[in-house]
Short mmCIF file of C-alpha atoms in Angstrom, two decimals:
data_model
loop_
_atom_site.label_atom_id
_atom_site.label_comp_id
_atom_site.label_asym_id
_atom_site.label_seq_id
_atom_site.Cartn_x
_atom_site.Cartn_y
_atom_site.Cartn_z
CA MET K 12 116.80 -60.44 104.77
CA MET K 13 117.12 -62.91 101.81
CA SER K 14 119.58 -65.04 103.62
CA ARG K 15 117.23 -65.09 106.72
CA ALA K 16 114.55 -66.39 104.49
CA HIS K 17 116.77 -69.09 103.13
CA GLY K 18 117.81 -69.88 106.73
CA PHE K 19 114.13 -70.20 107.72
CA LEU K 20 113.44 -72.64 104.85
CA ILE K 21 116.55 -74.69 105.71
CA ALA K 22 115.68 -74.82 109.44
CA LEU K 23 112.12 -75.98 108.53
CA ALA K 24 113.54 -78.71 106.36
CA VAL K 25 115.88 -79.84 109.20
CA LEU K 26 112.96 -79.82 111.73
CA TRP K 27 110.92 -82.05 109.40
CA ALA K 28 113.91 -84.31 108.88
CA ALA K 29 114.03 -84.67 112.70
CA VAL K 30 110.32 -85.42 112.75
CA VAL K 31 110.63 -88.19 110.09
CA ALA K 32 113.69 -89.56 112.08
CA GLY K 33 111.54 -89.52 115.21
CA LEU K 34 108.74 -91.40 113.53
CA ALA K 35 111.24 -93.94 112.00
CA LEU K 36 112.76 -94.71 115.43
CA PRO K 37 111.64 -98.00 116.90
CA GLN K 38 108.69 -97.42 119.23
CA ASN K 39 109.21 -98.76 122.75
CA GLU K 40 108.26 -102.44 122.19
CA ILE K 41 106.11 -104.42 124.54
CA ARG K 42 108.77 -105.99 126.81
CA SER K 43 108.92 -109.50 128.14
CA GLU K 44 108.41 -108.24 131.68
CA ALA K 45 104.92 -106.93 130.80
CA ARG K 46 103.96 -110.11 129.04
CA TYR K 47 105.28 -112.27 131.89
CA LEU K 48 103.32 -110.34 134.60
CA GLN K 49 100.08 -110.21 132.59
CA ARG K 50 100.28 -113.94 132.00
CA GLN K 51 100.94 -114.56 135.62
CA TRP K 52 98.00 -112.43 136.79
CA GLY K 53 95.56 -113.52 134.01
CA GLY K 54 95.41 -109.98 132.69
CA LEU K 55 95.15 -106.96 135.01
CA GLY K 56 94.37 -103.41 134.00
CA LEU K 57 92.82 -102.05 130.80
CA GLY K 58 92.09 -98.32 131.28
CA ALA K 59 94.11 -95.14 131.80
CA HIS K 60 94.24 -95.48 135.59
CA ALA K 61 97.30 -96.25 137.59
CA ALA K 62 96.12 -97.35 141.00
CA ALA K 63 92.39 -98.17 141.13
CA GLY K 64 92.10 -96.00 144.20
CA SER K 65 88.48 -95.05 143.64
CA CYS K 66 87.21 -96.24 140.36
CA TRP K 67 87.70 -99.94 139.47
CA PHE K 68 85.76 -99.50 136.32
CA VAL K 69 88.29 -97.32 134.63
CA PHE K 70 91.14 -99.37 135.89
CA ASP K 71 89.78 -102.65 134.55
CA PRO K 72 86.19 -103.16 133.52
CA ARG K 73 86.65 -106.90 133.88
CA ILE K 74 86.74 -106.31 137.68
CA GLU K 75 83.84 -103.86 137.83
CA PRO K 76 81.63 -103.54 134.75
CA TYR K 77 80.04 -100.24 135.73
CA CYS K 78 81.20 -97.08 137.36
CA PRO K 79 79.13 -96.58 140.59
CA ASN K 80 80.22 -92.95 140.73
CA PHE K 81 77.70 -92.34 137.91
CA GLU K 82 74.92 -92.98 140.44
CA ARG K 83 76.20 -90.40 142.96
CA PRO K 84 75.59 -87.83 144.33
CA PHE K 85 72.32 -87.13 142.31
CA SER K 86 70.62 -90.41 141.57
CA ALA K 87 68.37 -89.16 138.71
CA LEU K 88 70.98 -86.94 136.99
CA PRO K 89 74.01 -87.74 134.79
CA ASN K 90 76.89 -87.56 137.18
CA PHE K 91 80.59 -87.15 136.72
CA CYS K 92 83.38 -89.50 137.73
CA PRO K 93 86.57 -87.45 137.92
CA ARG K 94 88.64 -90.52 137.62
CA HIS K 95 87.80 -91.67 134.14
CA SER K 96 86.19 -88.76 132.50
CA THR K 97 89.48 -86.92 132.39
CA THR K 98 91.75 -89.61 131.02
CA VAL K 99 92.63 -90.69 127.47
CA SER K 100 90.37 -93.79 127.66
CA ARG K 101 86.66 -93.75 127.57
CA LEU K 102 85.56 -97.31 128.21
CA PRO K 103 82.06 -98.38 127.56
CA VAL K 104 80.05 -100.43 130.14
CA LEU K 105 81.39 -103.93 129.86
CA THR K 106 78.52 -106.41 130.02
CA ALA K 107 77.66 -109.17 127.64
CA ASP K 108 74.10 -108.08 127.25
CA ALA K 109 74.83 -104.40 126.65
CA ARG K 110 74.50 -104.78 122.98
CA GLU K 111 71.90 -107.60 122.85
CA PRO K 112 69.89 -107.06 126.03
CA ARG K 113 67.47 -109.70 127.20
CA SER K 114 64.93 -107.06 128.05
CA GLN K 115 62.94 -105.31 125.38
CA VAL K 116 60.23 -102.69 124.88
CA LEU K 117 56.96 -104.34 123.91
CA GLY K 118 54.64 -103.03 121.34
CA LYS K 119 50.87 -102.73 121.76
CA GLY K 120 49.24 -106.09 122.05
CA ALA K 121 52.53 -107.97 122.34
CA ILE K 122 51.96 -108.96 125.90
CA GLU K 123 49.38 -111.54 124.71
CA THR K 124 51.92 -113.30 122.54
CA LEU K 125 54.56 -113.78 125.31
CA PRO K 126 54.66 -117.21 126.91
CA GLN K 127 52.43 -117.18 130.09
CA PRO K 128 54.06 -118.17 133.35
CA ARG K 129 52.99 -121.56 134.43
CA SER K 130 50.52 -121.55 137.32
CA GLU K 131 51.09 -124.16 140.09
CA MET T 1230 106.06 -71.83 92.75
CA PRO T 1231 109.65 -72.03 94.39
CA LYS T 1232 109.82 -68.20 94.04
CA LEU T 1233 106.45 -67.86 95.70
CA LEU T 1234 107.54 -70.16 98.49
CA PHE T 1235 110.65 -68.15 98.98
CA LEU T 1236 108.66 -64.91 99.12
CA ALA T 1237 106.28 -66.45 101.60
CA ALA T 1238 109.31 -67.29 103.89
CA LEU T 1239 110.49 -63.77 103.42
CA ASN T 1240 107.19 -62.42 104.50
CA LEU T 1241 107.25 -64.50 107.61
CA VAL T 1242 110.82 -63.43 108.47
CA LYS T 1243 109.86 -59.78 108.00
CA ASN T 1244 106.83 -60.13 110.36
CA PRO T 1245 108.21 -62.32 113.13
CA GLY T 1246 105.53 -61.18 115.65
CA ARG T 1247 102.64 -62.33 113.56
CA ALA T 1248 104.33 -65.59 112.68
CA LEU T 1249 105.18 -66.22 116.35
CA ALA T 1250 101.64 -65.62 117.44
CA LEU T 1251 100.39 -68.02 114.91
CA VAL T 1252 102.89 -70.73 115.72
CA LEU T 1253 102.23 -70.46 119.51
CA GLY T 1254 98.41 -70.33 118.97
CA ILE T 1255 98.52 -73.54 116.87
CA GLY T 1256 101.48 -75.30 118.40
CA GLY T 1257 100.36 -75.30 122.08
CA PRO T 1258 97.17 -77.30 121.68
CA LEU T 1259 98.86 -79.38 118.94
CA PHE T 1260 101.52 -80.39 121.52
CA LEU T 1261 98.86 -81.50 123.91
CA PHE T 1262 96.96 -83.37 121.22
CA ILE T 1263 100.04 -85.21 119.94
CA ALA T 1264 101.30 -86.15 123.38
CA GLY T 1265 97.82 -87.29 124.51
CA ALA T 1266 97.31 -89.31 121.27
CA ALA T 1267 100.66 -90.98 121.70
CA ILE T 1268 99.97 -91.92 125.30
CA SER T 1269 96.49 -93.14 124.34
CA ALA T 1270 98.02 -95.36 121.57
CA GLY T 1271 100.67 -96.74 123.98
CA LEU T 1272 98.06 -97.56 126.58
CA SER T 1273 95.85 -99.22 124.00
CA ARG T 1274 98.87 -101.36 122.95
CA ASP T 1275 99.49 -102.38 126.61
CA ALA T 1276 95.73 -103.10 127.06
CA THR T 1277 96.14 -105.52 124.13
CA VAL T 1278 98.91 -107.35 126.08
CA SER T 1279 96.63 -107.49 129.09
CA ILE T 1280 93.80 -109.01 126.97
CA GLU T 1281 95.85 -111.40 124.97
CA SER T 1282 98.03 -112.58 127.91
CA GLY T 1283 94.91 -112.78 130.14
CA ALA T 1284 92.37 -115.56 130.51
CA ASP T 1285 89.92 -116.76 127.89
CA ILE T 1286 86.91 -116.45 130.24
CA TYR T 1287 86.48 -114.44 133.50
CA VAL T 1288 83.71 -115.81 135.67
CA THR T 1289 82.22 -114.04 138.70
CA PHE T 1290 78.87 -113.56 140.41
CA ASP T 1291 76.46 -110.87 139.17
CA ARG T 1292 74.66 -108.80 141.81
CA GLY T 1293 72.27 -106.50 140.16
CA GLY T 1294 74.72 -105.55 137.38
CA LEU T 1295 77.70 -105.31 139.71
CA ASP T 1296 80.22 -107.97 140.46
CA ALA T 1297 80.07 -110.17 143.57
CA ASN T 1298 82.44 -112.71 145.00
CA ILE T 1299 82.21 -116.22 143.65
CA PRO T 1300 82.64 -119.40 145.81
CA VAL T 1301 85.90 -121.21 145.16
CA SER T 1302 83.97 -124.43 144.85
CA TYR T 1303 83.32 -123.37 141.22
CA VAL T 1304 87.03 -123.95 140.40
CA GLU T 1305 86.67 -127.76 140.76
CA GLU T 1306 83.35 -127.73 139.00
CA LEU T 1307 84.75 -125.76 136.01
CA SER T 1308 87.86 -127.81 135.81
CA LYS T 1309 85.75 -130.88 134.88
CA SER T 1310 84.71 -129.38 131.49
CA GLN T 1311 86.30 -130.92 128.43
CA PHE T 1312 87.00 -127.39 127.03
CA VAL T 1313 89.11 -126.26 129.98
CA VAL T 1314 92.92 -126.31 130.18
CA GLU T 1315 93.43 -124.33 133.31
CA VAL T 1316 91.27 -122.64 136.09
CA ARG T 1317 92.72 -120.18 138.54
CA PRO T 1318 90.85 -118.29 141.29
CA ARG T 1319 91.99 -114.72 141.87
CA ILE T 1320 91.32 -111.96 144.49
CA VAL T 1321 91.52 -108.29 143.49
CA ALA T 1322 91.10 -105.73 146.20
CA ARG T 1323 92.37 -102.34 147.34
CA LEU T 1324 93.89 -101.49 150.58
CA ALA T 1325 95.12 -98.18 152.10
CA VAL T 1326 98.73 -98.73 153.08
CA ALA T 1327 99.64 -95.15 154.05
CA PRO T 1328 97.69 -91.89 154.12
CA GLU T 1329 96.41 -91.09 150.64
CA THR T 1330 98.23 -94.23 149.27
CA TRP T 1331 96.15 -97.04 147.83
CA ALA T 1332 97.69 -100.41 147.03
CA LEU T 1333 95.97 -102.99 144.73
CA VAL T 1334 96.20 -106.29 146.42
CA LEU T 1335 96.24 -109.04 143.90
CA GLY T 1336 95.98 -112.65 145.27
CA ILE T 1337 96.85 -115.14 142.70
CA ASP T 1338 99.26 -118.07 142.78
CA PRO T 1339 102.24 -117.76 140.37
CA ILE T 1340 102.58 -120.16 137.47
CA ALA T 1341 105.68 -122.04 138.69
CA ALA T 1342 106.69 -123.39 135.26
CA GLU T 1343 107.60 -119.82 134.09
CA GLU T 1344 110.98 -118.18 134.68
CA ALA T 1345 110.50 -115.01 136.69
CA THR T 1346 111.37 -112.19 134.36
CA GLY T 1347 109.16 -109.53 135.73
CA LEU T 1348 111.20 -108.57 138.78
CA GLN T 1349 113.51 -105.64 139.25
CA SER T 1350 115.05 -107.05 142.40
CA GLY T 1351 114.57 -109.90 144.86
CA ARG T 1352 112.68 -113.11 144.02
CA LEU T 1353 109.19 -114.44 143.60
CA PHE T 1354 107.38 -116.02 146.47
CA GLU T 1355 106.17 -119.64 146.43
CA SER T 1356 102.41 -120.50 146.09
CA ASN T 1357 102.34 -121.91 149.57
CA SER T 1358 104.07 -118.99 151.15
CA LYS T 1359 102.28 -117.65 154.32
CA ASN T 1360 103.74 -114.12 154.57
CA GLU T 1361 105.66 -113.17 151.49
CA VAL T 1362 104.59 -110.59 148.85
CA ALA T 1363 106.05 -108.79 145.81
CA LEU T 1364 105.49 -105.06 145.37
CA GLY T 1365 104.99 -102.75 142.41
CA PRO T 1366 107.86 -100.41 141.71
CA VAL T 1367 106.06 -97.09 142.51
CA LEU T 1368 104.47 -98.39 145.69
CA ALA T 1369 107.83 -99.79 146.88
CA GLN T 1370 109.48 -96.49 146.15
CA ARG T 1371 106.84 -94.47 147.91
CA LEU T 1372 106.88 -96.63 151.06
CA GLY T 1373 110.70 -96.89 151.03
CA LEU T 1374 110.52 -100.74 150.76
CA THR T 1375 113.16 -103.06 149.36
CA PRO T 1376 113.36 -106.88 149.41
CA GLY T 1377 113.77 -108.25 153.01
CA LYS T 1378 111.73 -105.35 154.69
CA GLN T 1379 108.43 -105.92 156.39
CA LEU T 1380 105.03 -104.34 156.02
CA LEU T 1381 101.95 -104.45 158.20
CA LEU T 1382 98.82 -105.04 156.17
CA ALA T 1383 95.72 -104.23 158.28
CA THR T 1384 92.09 -104.89 157.27
CA ALA T 1385 88.87 -105.17 159.17
CA PHE T 1386 89.44 -108.96 159.43
CA THR T 1387 93.12 -109.34 160.37
CA HIS T 1388 96.51 -107.62 160.89
CA LYS T 1389 99.26 -109.42 158.99
CA VAL T 1390 102.97 -108.80 158.85
CA VAL T 1391 104.32 -109.65 155.49
CA THR T 1392 107.91 -109.73 154.09
CA VAL T 1393 108.67 -108.04 150.74
CA VAL T 1394 110.64 -110.64 148.82
CA GLY T 1395 110.62 -108.99 145.38
CA ILE T 1396 110.01 -105.63 143.60
CA LEU T 1397 108.38 -105.74 140.19
CA SER T 1398 110.08 -104.42 137.18
CA ARG T 1399 109.55 -100.75 136.02
CA LYS T 1400 109.35 -102.05 132.50
CA GLY T 1401 105.98 -103.70 133.01
CA THR T 1402 102.75 -101.97 132.28
CA LEU T 1403 101.04 -99.02 133.93
CA TRP T 1404 98.93 -101.26 136.04
CA ASP T 1405 101.78 -102.95 137.84
CA SER T 1406 102.93 -99.78 139.66
CA ALA T 1407 100.90 -100.01 142.90
CA VAL T 1408 100.36 -103.75 143.20
CA ILE T 1409 100.91 -105.97 146.23
CA TRP T 1410 101.09 -109.42 144.67
CA ALA T 1411 100.47 -112.18 147.21
CA PRO T 1412 99.53 -115.82 147.05
CA PHE T 1413 95.74 -116.49 146.73
CA ALA T 1414 95.39 -118.06 150.22
CA GLN T 1415 97.10 -115.20 151.86
CA ALA T 1416 94.80 -112.66 150.15
CA GLN T 1417 91.79 -114.73 151.21
CA GLU T 1418 92.93 -114.61 154.85
CA LEU T 1419 93.71 -110.84 154.58
CA PHE T 1420 90.20 -109.93 153.30
CA GLY T 1421 88.29 -112.56 155.27
CA MET T 1422 87.17 -114.25 152.04
CA ARG T 1423 87.25 -117.81 153.16
CA ASP T 1424 86.09 -120.05 150.25
CA LEU T 1425 85.60 -117.03 148.02
CA ALA T 1426 87.34 -115.38 145.13
CA THR T 1427 86.61 -112.12 143.33
CA ASP T 1428 86.80 -113.89 139.90
CA ILE T 1429 87.77 -117.20 138.39
CA LEU T 1430 90.00 -117.19 135.32
CA ILE T 1431 89.60 -119.91 132.81
CA ARG T 1432 92.02 -120.85 129.93
CA THR T 1433 90.32 -123.02 127.28
CA ARG T 1434 91.69 -125.09 124.43
CA ASP T 1435 90.83 -122.46 121.77
CA GLU T 1436 88.52 -119.52 121.14
CA ILE T 1437 85.77 -121.83 119.84
CA SER T 1438 85.99 -123.79 123.12
CA ALA T 1439 85.76 -120.58 125.05
CA THR T 1440 82.62 -119.49 123.19
CA ARG T 1441 80.94 -122.86 123.71
CA LEU T 1442 81.86 -122.93 127.39
CA ALA T 1443 80.67 -119.38 127.97
CA ASP T 1444 77.31 -120.19 126.25
CA ARG T 1445 76.88 -123.33 128.30
CA LEU T 1446 77.69 -121.50 131.57
CA ALA T 1447 75.46 -118.61 130.78
CA ARG T 1448 72.53 -121.03 130.20
CA SER T 1449 73.16 -123.34 133.12
CA GLU T 1450 74.01 -120.77 135.80
CA PRO T 1451 72.20 -117.38 135.40
CA ARG T 1452 73.87 -115.94 138.59
CA LEU T 1453 77.23 -115.91 136.83
CA ARG T 1454 78.67 -112.94 134.97
CA ILE T 1455 80.77 -114.33 132.09
CA GLN T 1456 83.24 -112.28 130.06
CA THR T 1457 85.02 -113.79 127.16
CA ARG T 1458 88.27 -112.49 125.72
CA GLY T 1459 86.50 -111.56 122.50
CA LEU T 1460 83.94 -109.44 124.43
CA VAL T 1461 86.64 -107.68 126.42
CA ARG T 1462 88.76 -106.98 123.32
CA ARG T 1463 85.79 -105.60 121.44
CA TYR T 1464 84.72 -103.23 124.19
CA VAL T 1465 88.02 -102.01 125.40
CA LEU T 1466 89.61 -101.22 122.06
CA GLN T 1467 86.77 -98.89 121.19
CA GLY T 1468 87.44 -97.00 124.48
CA TYR T 1469 90.84 -95.82 123.16
CA GLY T 1470 90.76 -93.08 120.56
CA VAL T 1471 91.04 -89.41 120.09
CA THR T 1472 87.36 -88.45 120.08
CA SER T 1473 86.33 -88.37 123.72
CA GLY T 1474 87.57 -88.32 127.27
CA VAL T 1475 90.29 -85.71 127.86
CA PHE T 1476 90.55 -84.96 124.20
CA SER T 1477 87.25 -83.03 124.38
CA ALA T 1478 89.07 -80.55 126.64
CA ILE T 1479 92.04 -80.40 124.24
CA TYR T 1480 89.60 -79.59 121.39
CA ALA T 1481 88.13 -76.82 123.48
CA VAL T 1482 91.61 -75.37 123.98
CA THR T 1483 92.39 -75.79 120.27
CA PHE T 1484 89.19 -73.88 119.40
CA ALA T 1485 89.97 -71.10 121.87
CA SER T 1486 93.53 -70.65 120.84
CA GLY T 1487 92.48 -71.04 117.09
CA VAL T 1488 90.12 -68.06 117.64
CA LEU T 1489 92.96 -66.07 119.17
CA ALA T 1490 95.27 -67.00 116.24
CA LEU T 1491 92.59 -65.95 113.85
CA LEU T 1492 92.15 -62.65 115.56
CA VAL T 1493 95.88 -62.08 115.28
CA ILE T 1494 96.20 -63.01 111.60
CA SER T 1495 92.91 -61.59 110.25
CA GLY T 1496 91.94 -58.87 112.69
CA LEU T 1497 94.87 -57.28 114.37
CA GLY T 1498 97.13 -57.70 111.35
CA SER T 1499 94.52 -56.72 108.73
CA LYS T 1500 95.79 -53.20 108.15
CA GLU T 1501 99.33 -54.46 107.56
CA ARG T 1502 98.00 -57.21 105.29
CA ARG T 1503 95.85 -54.78 103.27
CA ARG T 1504 98.90 -52.65 102.64
CA GLU T 1505 100.87 -55.66 101.45
CA VAL T 1506 98.12 -56.77 99.12
CA ALA T 1507 97.88 -53.29 97.68
CA LEU T 1508 101.58 -53.10 97.11
CA LEU T 1509 101.58 -56.52 95.33
CA LYS T 1510 98.63 -55.39 93.15
CA ALA T 1511 100.47 -52.21 92.23
CA LEU T 1512 103.31 -54.41 91.19
CA GLY T 1513 100.94 -56.22 88.79
CA TRP T 1514 100.23 -59.39 90.86
CA SER T 1515 96.87 -61.05 90.19
CA ALA T 1516 94.45 -61.98 92.92
CA ARG T 1517 95.24 -65.65 92.27
CA HIS T 1518 98.95 -65.19 92.93
CA ILE T 1519 98.32 -63.19 96.06
CA LEU T 1520 96.07 -65.88 97.39
CA VAL T 1521 98.71 -68.52 96.62
CA LEU T 1522 101.41 -66.43 98.38
CA VAL T 1523 99.22 -66.00 101.50
CA SER T 1524 98.25 -69.68 101.64
CA LEU T 1525 101.91 -70.66 101.32
CA GLU T 1526 102.62 -68.38 104.22
CA ALA T 1527 100.01 -70.08 106.38
CA LEU T 1528 101.35 -73.47 105.17
CA LEU T 1529 104.92 -72.65 106.31
CA CYS T 1530 103.57 -71.42 109.68
CA CYS T 1531 101.61 -74.67 110.17
CA LEU T 1532 104.53 -76.87 109.12
CA LEU T 1533 106.71 -75.02 111.60
CA ALA T 1534 104.07 -75.27 114.45
CA SER T 1535 103.35 -78.98 113.84
CA ALA T 1536 107.12 -79.97 113.56
CA LEU T 1537 107.94 -78.10 116.75
CA SER T 1538 104.89 -79.58 118.63
CA PHE T 1539 105.75 -83.06 117.54
CA LEU T 1540 109.38 -82.71 118.49
CA PHE T 1541 108.62 -81.22 121.91
CA ALA T 1542 105.99 -83.86 122.56
CA PHE T 1543 108.25 -86.60 121.51
CA ALA T 1544 111.15 -85.40 123.69
CA TRP T 1545 108.74 -84.64 126.61
CA VAL T 1546 107.17 -88.15 126.61
CA ARG T 1547 109.87 -90.39 125.31
CA LEU T 1548 113.09 -88.78 126.71
CA PHE T 1549 111.70 -87.25 129.99
CA ASN T 1550 108.85 -89.72 130.64
CA ALA T 1551 106.11 -86.99 130.46
CA PRO T 1552 106.66 -85.15 133.77
CA LEU T 1553 103.56 -82.92 134.68
CA LEU T 1554 101.92 -84.04 131.54
CA ALA T 1555 101.11 -87.76 131.97
CA SER T 1556 98.96 -87.11 135.09
CA LEU T 1557 96.66 -85.00 132.77
CA PHE T 1558 95.88 -88.12 130.72
CA ILE T 1559 96.21 -90.92 133.30
CA ALA T 1560 94.33 -90.93 136.61
CA GLU T 1561 96.06 -91.41 139.93
CA LEU T 1562 99.50 -90.80 138.52
CA ASP T 1563 102.18 -88.67 140.21
CA TRP T 1564 103.41 -85.51 138.56
CA PHE T 1565 106.70 -87.20 138.14
CA PRO T 1566 105.65 -90.78 137.18
CA GLY T 1567 107.85 -93.50 138.60
CA ILE T 1568 107.15 -95.96 135.81
CA GLU T 1569 107.77 -95.74 132.05
CA ILE T 1570 104.85 -94.11 130.33
CA PRO T 1571 103.64 -96.08 127.32
CA ALA T 1572 103.57 -94.05 124.19
CA GLN T 1573 103.33 -94.71 120.47
CA PHE T 1574 103.86 -91.81 118.13
CA ASP T 1575 101.95 -92.06 114.87
CA ALA T 1576 102.36 -90.20 111.52
CA GLY T 1577 98.55 -90.26 111.14
CA ILE T 1578 98.06 -88.13 114.28
CA LEU T 1579 100.62 -85.65 113.13
CA ALA T 1580 99.00 -85.44 109.73
CA LEU T 1581 95.60 -84.93 111.41
CA GLY T 1582 97.02 -82.14 113.61
CA LEU T 1583 98.62 -80.47 110.57
CA GLY T 1584 95.33 -80.72 108.65
CA VAL T 1585 93.28 -79.12 111.41
CA SER T 1586 95.75 -76.26 111.90
CA LEU T 1587 95.87 -75.71 108.17
CA ALA T 1588 92.12 -75.51 108.09
CA ILE T 1589 92.13 -72.93 110.86
CA THR T 1590 94.81 -70.71 109.38
CA TRP T 1591 93.61 -70.88 105.79
CA ALA T 1592 90.11 -70.00 106.90
CA GLY T 1593 91.57 -67.03 108.88
CA THR T 1594 93.86 -65.70 106.15
CA LEU T 1595 92.40 -66.54 102.73
CA ILE T 1596 88.96 -65.03 103.29
CA PRO T 1597 90.15 -61.51 104.30
CA THR T 1598 92.90 -61.58 101.70
CA TRP T 1599 90.47 -62.60 98.97
CA ARG T 1600 88.11 -59.81 99.97
CA THR T 1601 91.04 -57.30 99.86
CA ALA T 1602 92.57 -58.69 96.60
CA CYS T 1603 89.31 -58.60 94.68
CA VAL T 1604 88.58 -54.83 95.10
CA PRO T 1605 90.20 -52.27 92.76
CA LEU T 1606 93.65 -50.96 93.80
CA ARG T 1607 92.41 -47.47 94.53
CA GLU T 1608 89.82 -48.84 96.99
CA THR T 1609 92.39 -50.93 98.66
CA LEU T 1610 94.82 -48.03 99.09
CA ARG T 1611 92.01 -45.91 100.59
#
């Protein structure tokens, strides 16, 4: 039994040596082929989606900034897009004014302070 | 301490069933977590290539928050700006080429100055080619196409027979797999987009020029949707992480199997554990020493589970290219992916997994052991 305990500890040490060796191995580098194609295409693909079959947004939000599947089938409820809710990426809606929107909620009386539209 | 460590190992060897249940309960979800996190990190790295090798500014029309096609006449207009180095129109569309098989049609003229290094076989078409295309490796394999073969592309606007002149390399990124790359004019004809493009790519002198041009365009033409490289970088990189998406499901599995593991170590094995504690107390062990022994036992179990999960995940993803697993993390991917799955294994993720598993097992073992170890020996034996 004693020797089995020793064996267990030695096996554990060997396993962890293998883990450290795995981490120390060079990770698969970005290859020149990938850089070449992305340069040629001006950048294509950002999310965890291989073919853009039904959801452009998760494939590349530069092509479609918002997932239209969120609107369907129930327009007033939060909907589910099976394409991008189940992947390793969870991309936010890509629009320039998402963080600094042009529209805003107005306080009481603020309407008078807004510039009035010019009447013809 | 070395003596206690040895005794903890001895305890595990004596109770292989309990140790095995714990290792499986922790190791299963940890395997999924490590593999998913590695694929997420690999994709994030590839996304960085897509951003950094891409354009400085993407311009398209905005139609109520969604993209709309932009007239090609903007290319000439935008080229006049002092900030601009290069302007290229592009068409990105999808087309069903076989039942249940979508192709991503990319219409953009190649940059002739660069040597074609992204091809697995064949050659690249010329910009003025009328009926030549290059295919992504997975699509070519699925359709059984090689250079020299022909393909009929049918849309509502036209039927066009094209010749495959090149197959893209498998060593590219995930997004190359199902591409049909054609010259811009050919894609325009195919989708009936005369004088239109889906977006216009602008390369500027530097990042400051890009910001100035983007501001100027936003002010002068409110119909345009303008995305700068900085905006894309900021938004996309926050989309990759281990806190949302499919990881929520992995955490649910971890929680469920953690509960099972806890049941095994604290509930089902409690009688056995009480007997062990009583025996140790009879031999004169203090409660502190018993707790150290039990926590070392849990530590050894977690070290074993995390090392095994890491090695299995590493072998499954790096050596076998993640069969059956990659499609859980990447949408629209085959069970046996035909392209190299990007992955980056990180010591931080392993440490996080080990930490979580330790928290679960220590919570499950230390509390019942402490309750047993603190009562008088006579009570424990009863």
